Amino acid sequence: MEIAETTTGAVGVLTPKGPLCGDDARTVREAIFAAIGKRRGRVVVDLAAVPFADSVGLESLLDVADALAESGRSLKLVAVGPTLRESLDLVGIGSLFEQYADVHAAARSFL
Amino acid sequence: MSRMRRPIGLGFAGDLSVRCAIAAGLAAGVGTAALVLYVASASGGEETAAATRTFLESTPALAIGGGIIIGAIVGAISLRQRRAIRGPLAVAEACCAATGGEVDEAALLVDERLGAAAVAWNALSERVARSVAAREDLTEPSVALRHSGVGPASLVADSLWIGLLAVDSSGRITWLNGAAALLLGTRRETAIGRPLTEYIADPSVADAISTAASGTRAPRTSVDVAGCGGEDAEATLRVSTRSMSGGGAFVLIEDVSQQKLAAMARDAFVAHATHELRTPLTNIRLYVEELMEVEDPPKEVRGRCLEVISSESRRLERLVADMLSVSEMEAGTMKLHVDDVRTDSLLADLEKDFRAQAEAGSIRLEFRLPPKFPTISGDRDRIYMALANLIGNALKYTPAGGSVTVGLHVSPTEVRFEVIDTGIGISEADQERIFESFYRARDQRIEKITGTGLGLAVARQIAQLHGGDITVSSVVDRGSTFALSIPARLSVAAAA
């Protein structure tokens, strides 16, 4: 899976492209953890190009959210599509993430 | 209950008391019989002696029987007494263990079958344990800090996104919350015992910690430490220290990286914006003064002055519009007023507005246009603003003698405006960031070229609101090509 990594100010932006499933989900999870370590937690994940996620994908996002919670932070997701949002809400974990419409709004939350 | 205490040694003592009671009973029985025999034989005749002898023959049996009866009575009394004191003895033993240093709650519990004393002791023990635990969790920070990862205080600390640490008098970390571990780029268990300066190697931080940890009543100090994030080049941590009771220091760490960048961008924007505003205002003033100084100036002079005044006024107008657009972007309130847009009229206005600027910079400005101009659906003013930013940047960053070419390409799916220059070009690293608000490329070649860093951010937002985007391709020292694409929603067939 292609995962673009850019910055907005001092905030790292990860942009995975494709469904968040199986091994791809694990790859994304490791990329997010690496970015979190590199940027001391200043990371947002742009899911505009992620159409859906399976249980492994949802679990991967949850793993990152749990790890960030130990340091008082939340995983910030951008542009969550309707299918993915529905999946998050169905399993009852939608409220565990901070969701933003665009990258700039998510980056501003670090101010 | 996991462990039940029983009185130590009471079982052996009880058995011994029963045996003693039986022995005493036997001895009493034999002694009594012997005394009776002696008295009888001493005071009576032969009949008495014979009766006595008969009696004596039965004495052993009598003695044994009497001893057993007496022993049984004494033993029963002893057993009852033993049961009655087992409970209090067990409680006394538990009490001694508690005062002797036993802290395991399970080890201090007493079997409640030993009586009411045992029940009362267990209830008291549990209530004391709960009270001690609750008080330790809520009292002095120095006490709470010693319980790493346990109790409500640690849960509260881990829910904060500000890093909290405690260091001892030598500056070694004794406790830290989750956020501190993240900001220091380490794990909690790894950091305990290590000097804080191993993670933040800034002399002013070391001084602040040393002062606070020495116990002197130093005021709270804050130090901003930049570049301490290893690979994280933009990281700036604010480290605050405070003395802690009992020695050592309390340290707060805040990640102020984004705030620092925002403040720098704001300062740079104000500096550039004032210069950008001053330049057209100065030109307007100069040409107005020229017109005012000359009475009835020649037509050509008047025409040239008015053209520059008009062009610079529009430039001011665009600058102010950019600033207002950024405000709308930040607030998420930028909207489009969609209508038919004649691309021929749009491009003609652009050419007229930038002709003077191009001539002043000795740059060849060329519009390569298709034979037929489409009319598209969109917000004319916004599209004009976006293209004006692209053309204005191209003229600004192209040296004298160069060229800027504006093209229009129409396909069934999109309308694409291109601005191609032979300017200084943009590095690949900067190409990723030039669309950020307030960002200006870190390039020595543009240090003297003013700009607000807003134009491309606004242009991209406008393109995206139309359902399109802006892309860039560039080679340093050769030039750049910016393409603004908008989905083709042609409202009227091409106009000649």
Coordinates of C-alpha atoms in Angstrom, one line a residue:
Chain A
M1 CA 0.0 0.0 0.0
E2 CA 1.2 3.5 -0.8
I3 CA 1.5 5.8 2.2
A4 CA 2.4 9.4 1.4
E5 CA 4.0 11.3 4.2
T6 CA 4.0 15.1 4.2
T7 CA 3.9 17.9 6.7
T8 CA 1.7 20.8 7.6
G9 CA 3.7 23.1 9.8
A10 CA 5.2 20.9 12.5
V11 CA 2.5 18.2 12.0
G12 CA 3.2 15.0 10.1
V13 CA 0.4 14.0 7.7
L14 CA 0.1 10.3 6.6
T15 CA -2.0 9.6 3.6
P16 CA -2.6 5.9 2.9
K17 CA -4.2 5.1 -0.4
G18 CA -6.4 2.0 -0.7
P19 CA -8.6 -0.2 1.5
L20 CA -7.4 -0.6 5.1
C21 CA -7.4 -4.4 5.2
G22 CA -5.2 -7.3 6.2
D23 CA -1.5 -6.9 5.8
D24 CA -2.0 -3.4 4.4
A25 CA -3.6 -2.3 7.6
R26 CA -0.7 -3.6 9.6
T27 CA 1.7 -1.7 7.4
V28 CA -0.3 1.4 7.9
R29 CA -0.3 0.9 11.7
E30 CA 3.5 0.5 11.7
A31 CA 3.9 3.6 9.6
I32 CA 1.7 5.6 12.0
F33 CA 3.6 4.4 15.0
A34 CA 6.9 5.3 13.3
A35 CA 5.6 8.8 12.5
I36 CA 4.3 9.2 16.1
G37 CA 7.7 8.4 17.5
K38 CA 9.5 10.7 15.0
R39 CA 7.2 13.7 15.6
R40 CA 6.5 13.2 19.3
G41 CA 2.8 12.5 18.6
R42 CA 2.1 15.4 16.2
V43 CA 0.6 13.2 13.5
V44 CA -2.7 13.2 11.6
V45 CA -4.0 10.5 9.3
D46 CA -5.7 11.6 6.1
L47 CA -8.2 8.8 5.1
A48 CA -9.6 10.6 2.1
A49 CA -8.2 7.8 -0.1
V50 CA -9.3 4.9 2.1
P51 CA -12.7 3.7 1.0
F52 CA -13.2 1.1 3.7
A53 CA -11.6 -1.0 6.4
D54 CA -12.0 -4.6 7.6
S55 CA -11.7 -5.8 11.2
V56 CA -7.9 -5.8 11.0
G57 CA -8.0 -2.3 9.7
L58 CA -10.3 -1.1 12.5
E59 CA -8.2 -3.0 15.1
S60 CA -5.0 -1.3 13.7
L61 CA -6.6 2.2 14.2
L62 CA -7.7 1.1 17.7
D63 CA -4.2 -0.1 18.6
V64 CA -2.8 3.3 17.7
A65 CA -5.5 5.1 19.6
D66 CA -4.9 3.0 22.7
A67 CA -1.2 3.7 22.5
L68 CA -1.7 7.5 22.2
A69 CA -4.2 7.5 25.0
E70 CA -1.4 6.5 27.4
S71 CA 0.2 9.9 26.7
G72 CA -3.0 11.8 26.9
R73 CA -3.5 12.1 23.1
S74 CA -6.1 11.0 20.5
L75 CA -5.6 9.7 17.0
K76 CA -6.6 12.4 14.6
L77 CA -8.3 11.3 11.4
V78 CA -9.1 13.4 8.5
A79 CA -11.7 13.1 5.8
V80 CA -13.2 9.8 7.0
G81 CA -15.5 8.6 4.3
P82 CA -19.1 7.5 5.0
T83 CA -18.5 3.8 4.7
L84 CA -15.5 3.9 7.0
R85 CA -17.3 6.2 9.4
E86 CA -20.3 3.8 9.5
S87 CA -17.9 0.9 10.3
L88 CA -16.3 2.8 13.2
D89 CA -19.8 3.7 14.6
L90 CA -21.1 0.2 14.2
V91 CA -18.4 -1.3 16.4
G92 CA -18.7 1.6 18.8
I93 CA -15.2 3.1 18.4
G94 CA -16.0 6.2 16.4
S95 CA -15.8 8.4 19.5
L96 CA -12.3 7.2 20.3
F97 CA -10.9 9.3 17.4
E98 CA -10.8 13.0 16.7
Q99 CA -12.2 13.5 13.3
Y100 CA -11.6 16.5 11.1
A101 CA -12.9 17.6 7.6
D102 CA -9.5 18.6 6.3
V103 CA -5.8 18.5 7.2
H104 CA -5.5 22.1 8.1
A105 CA -8.2 21.9 10.7
A106 CA -6.5 18.8 12.2
A107 CA -3.1 20.6 12.2
R108 CA -4.6 23.6 13.9
S109 CA -5.8 21.4 16.8
F110 CA -2.1 21.1 17.8
L111 CA -2.0 24.8 18.6
Chain B
M1 CA -9.6 -16.2 53.6
S2 CA -6.2 -17.4 52.3
R3 CA -4.5 -17.8 55.5
M4 CA -6.1 -18.5 58.8
R5 CA -4.1 -17.9 61.9
R6 CA -4.4 -20.4 64.8
P7 CA -3.0 -19.7 68.2
I8 CA 0.6 -21.0 68.2
G9 CA 1.3 -23.8 71.0
L10 CA -2.2 -23.9 72.6
G11 CA -2.9 -27.4 71.4
F12 CA 0.0 -29.0 73.2
A13 CA -0.7 -27.0 76.3
G14 CA -4.3 -28.1 76.3
D15 CA -3.4 -31.8 76.1
L16 CA -0.9 -31.4 78.9
S17 CA -3.5 -29.8 81.1
V18 CA -5.9 -32.7 80.6
R19 CA -3.2 -35.2 81.4
C20 CA -2.3 -33.3 84.5
A21 CA -5.9 -33.2 85.6
I22 CA -6.3 -37.0 85.2
A23 CA -3.0 -37.7 87.1
A24 CA -4.1 -35.3 89.8
G25 CA -7.4 -37.1 90.0
L26 CA -5.8 -40.5 90.3
A27 CA -3.4 -39.3 92.9
A28 CA -6.2 -37.8 94.9
G29 CA -8.2 -41.0 94.8
V30 CA -5.3 -43.2 95.9
G31 CA -4.3 -40.8 98.7
T32 CA -7.9 -40.6 100.0
A33 CA -8.2 -44.4 100.1
A34 CA -4.9 -44.9 101.9
L35 CA -5.8 -42.4 104.5
V36 CA -9.1 -44.0 105.2
L37 CA -7.4 -47.4 105.5
Y38 CA -4.9 -46.1 108.0
V39 CA -7.5 -44.5 110.2
A40 CA -9.7 -47.5 110.1
S41 CA -7.1 -50.0 111.0
A42 CA -5.7 -47.8 113.7
S43 CA -9.0 -47.1 115.5
G44 CA -11.1 -50.3 115.1
G45 CA -11.0 -54.1 116.0
E46 CA -10.6 -57.2 113.8
E47 CA -14.0 -56.8 112.1
T48 CA -13.1 -53.3 111.3
A49 CA -9.8 -54.5 110.1
A50 CA -11.4 -57.1 107.9
A51 CA -13.9 -54.6 106.5
T52 CA -11.0 -52.3 105.9
R53 CA -9.0 -54.9 104.1
T54 CA -12.1 -55.6 101.9
F55 CA -12.4 -51.9 101.3
L56 CA -8.7 -51.6 100.5
E57 CA -8.9 -54.4 97.9
S58 CA -11.5 -52.4 96.1
T59 CA -9.5 -49.2 96.6
P60 CA -7.5 -49.3 93.4
A61 CA -10.6 -49.6 91.3
L62 CA -12.2 -46.8 93.3
A63 CA -9.2 -44.7 93.0
I64 CA -8.9 -45.2 89.3
G65 CA -12.6 -44.6 88.7
G66 CA -12.6 -41.5 90.9
G67 CA -9.5 -40.1 89.2
I68 CA -11.0 -40.6 85.8
I69 CA -14.2 -38.8 86.8
I70 CA -12.3 -35.9 88.4
G71 CA -9.9 -35.8 85.4
A72 CA -12.8 -35.7 82.9
I73 CA -14.4 -32.8 84.8
V74 CA -11.2 -30.9 84.9
G75 CA -10.5 -31.7 81.2
A76 CA -13.9 -30.5 80.1
I77 CA -13.4 -27.2 82.0
S78 CA -10.0 -26.8 80.5
L79 CA -11.2 -27.5 77.0
R80 CA -13.9 -24.9 77.2
Q81 CA -11.5 -22.3 78.5
R82 CA -9.1 -23.1 75.7
R83 CA -11.7 -22.5 73.0
A84 CA -12.8 -19.3 74.6
I85 CA -9.3 -17.8 74.5
R86 CA -8.2 -19.0 71.1
G87 CA -9.8 -16.1 69.3
P88 CA -8.3 -13.4 71.5
L89 CA -4.9 -15.1 71.4
A90 CA -5.0 -15.2 67.6
V91 CA -6.0 -11.6 67.4
A92 CA -3.2 -10.7 69.8
E93 CA -0.8 -12.6 67.6
A94 CA -2.0 -10.8 64.4
C95 CA -1.7 -7.5 66.3
C96 CA 1.9 -8.3 67.1
A97 CA 2.6 -9.2 63.5
A98 CA 1.1 -5.9 62.3
T99 CA 3.2 -3.8 64.6
G100 CA 6.2 -5.9 63.7
G101 CA 6.0 -4.8 60.1
E102 CA 3.7 -7.3 58.4
V103 CA 1.8 -5.4 55.6
D104 CA 0.2 -8.3 53.7
E105 CA -3.5 -7.9 54.4
A106 CA -4.2 -11.6 53.9
A107 CA -1.5 -12.6 56.4
L108 CA -3.1 -10.4 59.1
L109 CA -6.6 -11.9 58.8
V110 CA -7.8 -14.3 61.5
D111 CA -10.1 -17.3 61.1
E112 CA -13.6 -16.0 61.9
R113 CA -14.6 -19.4 63.4
L114 CA -12.5 -18.4 66.4
G115 CA -15.1 -16.1 67.6
A116 CA -16.4 -12.6 67.7
A117 CA -13.0 -11.2 68.4
A118 CA -11.6 -12.6 65.2
V119 CA -14.6 -11.2 63.2
A120 CA -14.1 -7.7 64.8
W121 CA -10.4 -7.8 64.1
N122 CA -10.8 -8.6 60.4
A123 CA -13.3 -5.9 59.9
L124 CA -11.0 -3.4 61.6
S125 CA -8.0 -4.5 59.6
E126 CA -9.8 -4.1 56.3
R127 CA -11.1 -0.7 57.2
V128 CA -7.7 0.5 58.1
A129 CA -6.2 -0.8 54.9
R130 CA -8.8 1.0 52.8
S131 CA -8.2 4.2 54.7
V132 CA -4.5 4.1 54.3
A133 CA -4.7 3.3 50.5
A134 CA -7.2 6.2 49.9
R135 CA -5.0 8.7 51.8
E136 CA -1.8 7.7 50.0
D137 CA -3.5 8.2 46.6
L138 CA -4.7 11.7 47.4
T139 CA -2.1 13.4 49.5
E140 CA 1.3 15.1 48.7
P141 CA 2.6 14.8 45.2
S142 CA 5.8 13.4 46.6
V143 CA 3.9 10.5 48.0
A144 CA 1.7 10.0 45.0
L145 CA 4.8 10.1 42.7
R146 CA 6.4 7.2 44.4
H147 CA 3.6 4.9 43.3
S148 CA 4.5 4.7 39.6
G149 CA 1.6 3.6 37.5
V150 CA -0.7 2.7 40.4
G151 CA -3.7 4.6 41.7
P152 CA -6.0 7.4 40.6
A153 CA -3.2 10.0 40.6
S154 CA -1.2 8.2 37.9
L155 CA -4.4 7.7 35.8
V156 CA -5.0 11.4 35.9
A157 CA -1.4 12.1 35.0
D158 CA -1.5 9.7 32.1
S159 CA -4.6 11.5 30.7
L160 CA -2.7 14.7 30.3
W161 CA -1.0 15.6 27.1
I162 CA 1.6 17.7 29.0
G163 CA 4.6 15.8 30.1
L164 CA 5.1 15.6 33.9
L165 CA 8.3 14.3 35.5
A166 CA 9.9 14.2 38.9
V167 CA 13.7 14.2 39.2
D168 CA 15.8 13.7 42.3
S169 CA 18.4 16.1 43.6
S170 CA 21.0 14.7 41.1
G171 CA 18.6 15.3 38.2
R172 CA 17.7 11.7 37.6
I173 CA 14.2 10.8 36.6
T174 CA 12.2 9.1 39.4
W175 CA 8.8 9.2 37.8
L176 CA 7.2 10.4 34.5
N177 CA 3.8 10.2 32.9
G178 CA 3.0 8.8 29.4
A179 CA 3.1 12.2 27.7
A180 CA 6.6 12.8 29.1
A181 CA 7.8 9.5 27.8
L182 CA 6.4 10.3 24.3
L183 CA 8.0 13.8 24.3
L184 CA 11.4 12.5 25.4
G185 CA 11.2 9.8 22.7
T186 CA 11.6 7.0 25.2
R187 CA 9.8 4.4 27.2
R188 CA 8.8 4.9 30.9
E189 CA 10.7 2.0 32.2
T190 CA 13.8 3.0 30.3
A191 CA 13.8 6.6 31.5
I192 CA 13.5 5.8 35.3
G193 CA 16.8 6.4 36.9
R194 CA 18.4 8.2 33.9
P195 CA 19.4 11.8 34.0
L196 CA 16.9 14.1 32.3
T197 CA 19.7 15.9 30.5
E198 CA 20.4 12.7 28.6
Y199 CA 17.2 13.4 26.7
I200 CA 17.3 17.2 26.7
A201 CA 20.9 18.3 26.4
D202 CA 20.4 22.0 26.8
P203 CA 22.6 23.8 29.4
S204 CA 19.8 26.2 30.4
V205 CA 17.6 23.2 31.2
A206 CA 20.3 21.5 33.2
D207 CA 20.8 24.8 35.2
A208 CA 17.1 25.2 35.8
I209 CA 16.8 21.6 37.1
S210 CA 19.8 21.9 39.2
T211 CA 18.5 25.1 40.8
A212 CA 15.1 23.7 41.4
A213 CA 16.4 20.4 42.8
S214 CA 18.8 22.1 45.2
G215 CA 15.8 23.1 47.3
T216 CA 16.4 26.8 47.0
R217 CA 13.2 28.7 46.5
A218 CA 13.9 29.6 42.9
P219 CA 11.0 31.0 40.9
R220 CA 9.4 28.7 38.3
T221 CA 11.5 28.8 35.2
S222 CA 10.6 28.0 31.6
V223 CA 13.1 27.3 28.8
D224 CA 12.2 26.7 25.1
V225 CA 14.4 24.1 23.6
A226 CA 14.5 23.8 19.9
G227 CA 15.8 21.0 17.8
C228 CA 15.9 18.5 20.6
G229 CA 13.7 16.0 18.7
G230 CA 16.3 14.1 16.8
E231 CA 14.8 13.5 13.4
D232 CA 12.0 15.9 14.3
A233 CA 13.7 19.1 13.2
E234 CA 10.7 21.4 13.9
A235 CA 10.3 20.2 17.5
T236 CA 10.4 22.8 20.2
L237 CA 9.8 21.8 23.8
R238 CA 9.0 24.2 26.6
V239 CA 10.6 22.9 29.9
S240 CA 9.3 24.3 33.2
T241 CA 10.8 23.4 36.5
R242 CA 9.7 23.8 40.1
S243 CA 11.1 22.7 43.4
M244 CA 9.5 19.7 45.1
S245 CA 9.1 19.2 48.8
G246 CA 11.6 16.6 50.2
G247 CA 14.2 17.4 47.5
G248 CA 14.3 17.1 43.8
A249 CA 12.3 18.9 41.2
F250 CA 9.0 18.8 39.3
V251 CA 9.3 19.3 35.5
L252 CA 6.6 20.1 33.0
I253 CA 7.3 19.6 29.3
E254 CA 5.0 21.1 26.6
D255 CA 5.3 20.5 22.9
V256 CA 5.1 24.1 21.5
S257 CA 6.4 23.2 18.0
Q258 CA 3.2 24.1 16.1
Q259 CA 2.8 27.3 18.1
K260 CA 6.4 28.4 17.4
L261 CA 6.0 27.8 13.6
A262 CA 2.7 29.6 13.6
A263 CA 4.2 32.6 15.4
M264 CA 7.2 32.7 13.0
A265 CA 4.8 32.5 10.0
R266 CA 2.7 35.3 11.4
D267 CA 5.7 37.5 12.0
A268 CA 6.9 36.8 8.5
F269 CA 3.5 37.5 7.1
V270 CA 3.2 40.8 8.8
A271 CA 6.6 41.8 7.6
H272 CA 6.0 40.8 4.0
A273 CA 2.4 42.0 3.9
T274 CA 3.4 45.5 5.0
H275 CA 6.0 45.6 2.3
E276 CA 3.6 44.2 -0.3
L277 CA 1.1 46.9 0.5
R278 CA 3.7 49.6 0.6
T279 CA 5.0 48.9 -2.9
P280 CA 1.8 49.5 -5.0
L281 CA 0.9 52.4 -2.7
T282 CA 4.2 54.0 -3.3
N283 CA 3.9 53.6 -7.1
I284 CA 0.4 55.0 -7.0
R285 CA 1.6 58.0 -5.1
L286 CA 4.5 58.6 -7.4
Y287 CA 2.4 58.6 -10.6
V288 CA -0.4 60.7 -9.0
E289 CA 2.2 63.3 -8.0
E290 CA 3.7 63.2 -11.5
L291 CA 0.3 64.0 -12.9
M292 CA -0.3 66.7 -10.3
E293 CA 3.0 68.4 -10.9
V294 CA 2.6 68.8 -14.7
E295 CA -0.2 71.1 -15.8
D296 CA -1.9 69.6 -18.8
P297 CA 0.5 66.7 -19.3
P298 CA 0.8 65.1 -22.7
K299 CA -1.8 62.5 -23.6
E300 CA 0.8 59.7 -23.7
V301 CA 2.2 60.6 -20.3
R302 CA -1.2 60.8 -18.8
G303 CA -2.2 57.5 -20.3
R304 CA 0.9 55.8 -19.0
C305 CA 0.5 57.2 -15.5
L306 CA -3.2 56.3 -15.3
E307 CA -2.4 52.8 -16.6
V308 CA 0.2 52.2 -13.8
I309 CA -2.2 53.7 -11.2
S310 CA -4.9 51.4 -12.3
S311 CA -2.6 48.3 -12.4
E312 CA -1.2 49.0 -9.0
S313 CA -4.6 49.6 -7.6
R314 CA -5.7 46.3 -8.8
R315 CA -2.6 44.8 -7.3
L316 CA -3.5 46.3 -3.9
E317 CA -7.0 45.0 -4.4
R318 CA -5.8 41.4 -5.1
L319 CA -3.5 41.5 -2.0
V320 CA -6.3 42.6 0.3
A321 CA -8.6 40.0 -1.4
D322 CA -6.0 37.3 -0.7
M323 CA -5.8 38.2 3.0
L324 CA -9.6 38.2 3.2
S325 CA -9.7 34.8 1.4
V326 CA -7.3 33.3 3.9
S327 CA -9.5 34.4 6.7
E328 CA -12.4 32.7 5.0
M329 CA -10.4 29.6 4.4
E330 CA -9.3 29.4 8.0
A331 CA -12.9 29.9 9.2
G332 CA -14.1 27.4 6.6
T333 CA -16.5 30.0 5.2
M334 CA -15.2 30.5 1.6
K335 CA -18.0 30.1 -0.8
L336 CA -18.4 30.2 -4.6
H337 CA -20.9 32.3 -6.5
V338 CA -21.3 30.1 -9.5
D339 CA -22.3 31.6 -12.8
D340 CA -21.3 31.4 -16.5
V341 CA -17.7 32.4 -17.0
R342 CA -16.5 33.5 -20.4
T343 CA -12.9 32.4 -20.5
D344 CA -12.0 34.9 -23.3
S345 CA -13.1 37.9 -21.2
L346 CA -11.4 36.5 -18.2
L347 CA -8.0 36.0 -19.9
A348 CA -8.3 39.4 -21.7
D349 CA -8.7 41.1 -18.3
L350 CA -5.7 39.3 -16.9
E351 CA -3.5 40.3 -19.9
K352 CA -4.5 43.9 -19.5
D353 CA -3.8 43.9 -15.7
F354 CA -0.3 42.3 -16.0
R355 CA 1.0 43.9 -19.2
A356 CA 2.5 46.9 -17.3
Q357 CA 4.2 44.7 -14.7
A358 CA 5.7 42.5 -17.3
E359 CA 7.0 45.4 -19.3
A360 CA 8.4 47.0 -16.2
G361 CA 10.3 43.8 -15.5
S362 CA 11.4 43.3 -19.1
I363 CA 9.6 40.0 -19.2
R364 CA 7.8 38.7 -22.3
L365 CA 4.1 38.0 -21.4
E366 CA 2.4 35.8 -23.9
F367 CA -1.1 34.3 -24.0
R368 CA -1.4 31.2 -26.1
L369 CA -5.1 30.7 -26.5
P370 CA -7.2 28.1 -28.4
P371 CA -9.2 29.2 -31.4
K372 CA -12.4 28.7 -29.4
F373 CA -13.0 29.9 -25.9
P374 CA -15.3 27.8 -23.7
T375 CA -17.7 29.3 -21.3
I376 CA -17.6 27.4 -18.0
S377 CA -19.5 27.3 -14.8
G378 CA -17.7 28.8 -11.9
D379 CA -17.1 31.8 -9.7
R380 CA -15.5 34.4 -12.1
D381 CA -13.9 36.5 -9.4
R382 CA -12.4 33.5 -7.6
I383 CA -11.0 32.0 -10.8
Y384 CA -9.6 35.4 -11.7
M385 CA -8.0 35.6 -8.3
A386 CA -6.4 32.2 -8.6
L387 CA -5.0 32.8 -12.1
A388 CA -3.8 36.3 -11.0
N389 CA -1.8 34.7 -8.2
L390 CA -0.2 32.2 -10.6
I391 CA 0.7 34.9 -13.2
G392 CA 1.9 37.4 -10.5
N393 CA 4.2 34.8 -9.0
A394 CA 5.6 33.8 -12.4
L395 CA 6.4 37.5 -13.2
K396 CA 7.9 38.0 -9.7
Y397 CA 10.2 35.0 -9.9
T398 CA 11.3 35.4 -13.5
P399 CA 14.4 37.5 -14.1
A400 CA 14.6 40.2 -16.7
G401 CA 14.7 38.8 -20.3
G402 CA 12.7 35.8 -19.4
S403 CA 9.1 34.8 -20.4
V404 CA 5.8 33.9 -19.0
T405 CA 3.3 32.1 -21.1
V406 CA -0.4 31.6 -20.3
G407 CA -2.2 28.7 -22.0
L408 CA -5.7 27.3 -22.0
H409 CA -6.4 23.6 -22.8
V410 CA -9.9 22.2 -23.2
S411 CA -10.8 18.5 -23.0
P412 CA -14.2 16.8 -22.6
T413 CA -13.5 16.3 -18.9
E414 CA -11.6 19.4 -17.8
V415 CA -10.5 22.9 -18.5
R416 CA -6.8 23.5 -17.8
F417 CA -5.1 26.9 -17.4
E418 CA -1.3 26.7 -17.6
V419 CA 1.2 29.4 -16.5
I420 CA 4.7 28.5 -17.7
D421 CA 7.7 30.6 -16.8
T422 CA 11.4 30.6 -17.4
G423 CA 12.1 31.7 -13.8
I424 CA 14.3 30.5 -10.9
G425 CA 12.4 27.2 -10.4
I426 CA 11.4 25.5 -7.2
S427 CA 13.2 22.7 -5.4
E428 CA 11.4 19.4 -4.9
A429 CA 11.3 19.8 -1.2
D430 CA 9.6 23.2 -1.5
Q431 CA 7.2 22.0 -4.1
E432 CA 5.5 19.9 -1.4
R433 CA 5.0 22.9 0.8
I434 CA 4.5 26.0 -1.3
F435 CA 0.7 25.5 -1.1
E436 CA 0.7 25.9 2.6
S437 CA -0.6 29.3 4.0
F438 CA 2.3 31.7 4.9
Y439 CA 4.9 29.2 3.6
R440 CA 7.7 30.7 1.6
A441 CA 10.5 28.6 0.1
R442 CA 13.7 28.7 2.1
D443 CA 15.8 29.8 -0.9
Q444 CA 18.5 32.5 -0.7
R445 CA 17.5 33.6 -4.2
I446 CA 14.2 34.9 -3.1
E447 CA 15.3 36.6 0.1
K448 CA 14.9 40.0 -1.5
I449 CA 11.7 39.1 -3.3
T450 CA 8.7 40.0 -1.1
G451 CA 5.6 37.9 -0.8
T452 CA 3.0 37.0 1.7
G453 CA 3.0 33.3 1.2
L454 CA -0.7 33.3 0.7
G455 CA -1.3 33.4 -3.1
L456 CA -0.8 29.7 -3.8
A457 CA -2.7 28.6 -0.8
V458 CA -5.7 30.7 -1.9
A459 CA -5.4 29.5 -5.5
R460 CA -5.4 25.9 -4.6
Q461 CA -8.4 26.4 -2.3
I462 CA -10.3 28.0 -5.1
A463 CA -9.5 25.2 -7.5
Q464 CA -10.5 22.6 -5.0
L465 CA -13.8 24.3 -4.3
H466 CA -14.5 24.1 -8.0
G467 CA -13.8 20.4 -7.9
G468 CA -10.3 20.7 -9.4
D469 CA -6.8 21.3 -8.2
I470 CA -3.5 23.0 -9.0
T471 CA -0.3 21.1 -9.8
V472 CA 3.2 22.2 -10.2
S473 CA 6.3 20.9 -12.1
S474 CA 9.5 22.7 -11.8
V475 CA 13.3 22.5 -12.4
V476 CA 15.6 24.8 -10.5
D477 CA 17.1 27.6 -12.6
R478 CA 15.0 26.5 -15.6
G479 CA 11.4 27.4 -14.7
S480 CA 8.1 26.2 -13.5
T481 CA 4.7 25.2 -14.9
F482 CA 1.6 25.7 -12.8
A483 CA -1.6 24.1 -14.0
L484 CA -5.1 25.0 -12.7
S485 CA -7.6 22.3 -13.6
I486 CA -11.4 22.7 -13.3
P487 CA -13.9 20.0 -14.3
A488 CA -15.5 21.0 -17.5
R489 CA -19.1 21.9 -16.9
L490 CA -19.6 23.8 -20.1
S491 CA -22.7 25.8 -20.0
V492 CA -22.6 27.3 -23.5
A493 CA -21.0 26.0 -26.6
A494 CA -17.6 27.6 -27.5
A495 CA -17.7 31.3 -28.4
A496 CA -15.5 32.7 -31.1

